[in-house]
Amino acid sequence: MIIDAVLQFGAAFFGTIAFSVLFSVPKEHYPLCGAIGGTGWLIYWVLIHVLHAGAVEANFIATVFITLASRIGSTVRKCPVTLFLIAGIFPEVPGVGVYRAIYYSVLDNHEEGLYYGRETLGIAIAMVLGIILVFEIPQKTINRLFGDKVKYRRK
């Protein structure tokens, strides 16, 4: 079980870094992008395979972590949050759910197609709600907890 978890983290870590390259993230941010994406996927994987949570709930919790870690990382590194959020959320995107929904619909197995379509839609909504929830935290709060103690002045 631990070996599986390490392999899952490693695959998500390097997959996130590969997506960061495609997304033109500066090289100095690759390790943090990989850590955010890998840890988010590990949270999802543990919730599904160890705690037997549903895919939608696990995706929501992992998305909340990824978004919060991305906001903290952007504050500490003083760069846009999208560098970490878009790259870090990559392992959570339900691409296989979309594929299965269309695949079973083309095969006229509408029951399976609807099942995967509903699950994929639920995952997408959970991801959006997780991102919105974390972005409701004021930036001043994150700056106070994780940023410099120097206050910014207007020029």
C-alpha angles and dihedrals in degrees: 000000000000091000089052091050092050091049091048091050092047094050092048091044094054093038090055091049090050090052089047089058090052090047091052096241111171112262095242089065097052096095094051092045089051093047092050094047094042095048092045090052091046090054090050092046094049092048091051102039104028105028095030095227122162121267094246095050093044091049091050093052093045091048091052089053094046093048094047092047090048093052092048091046092050091050094049095043094038095230136114117294091227091072090067101027100053094042093041095049091053096095091051097056108115097227094143090053091057090047093051093046092054094039094055092042091054089050089053091245092131095167093061091039091054092046093055092039092055092045092050091048090049091051092049091050091047090052092050092048092048091052093046092048093055094042088058088071105097115247089230089064093052091045090050093051102037109010133080117296089230113103118230116242129207117241 
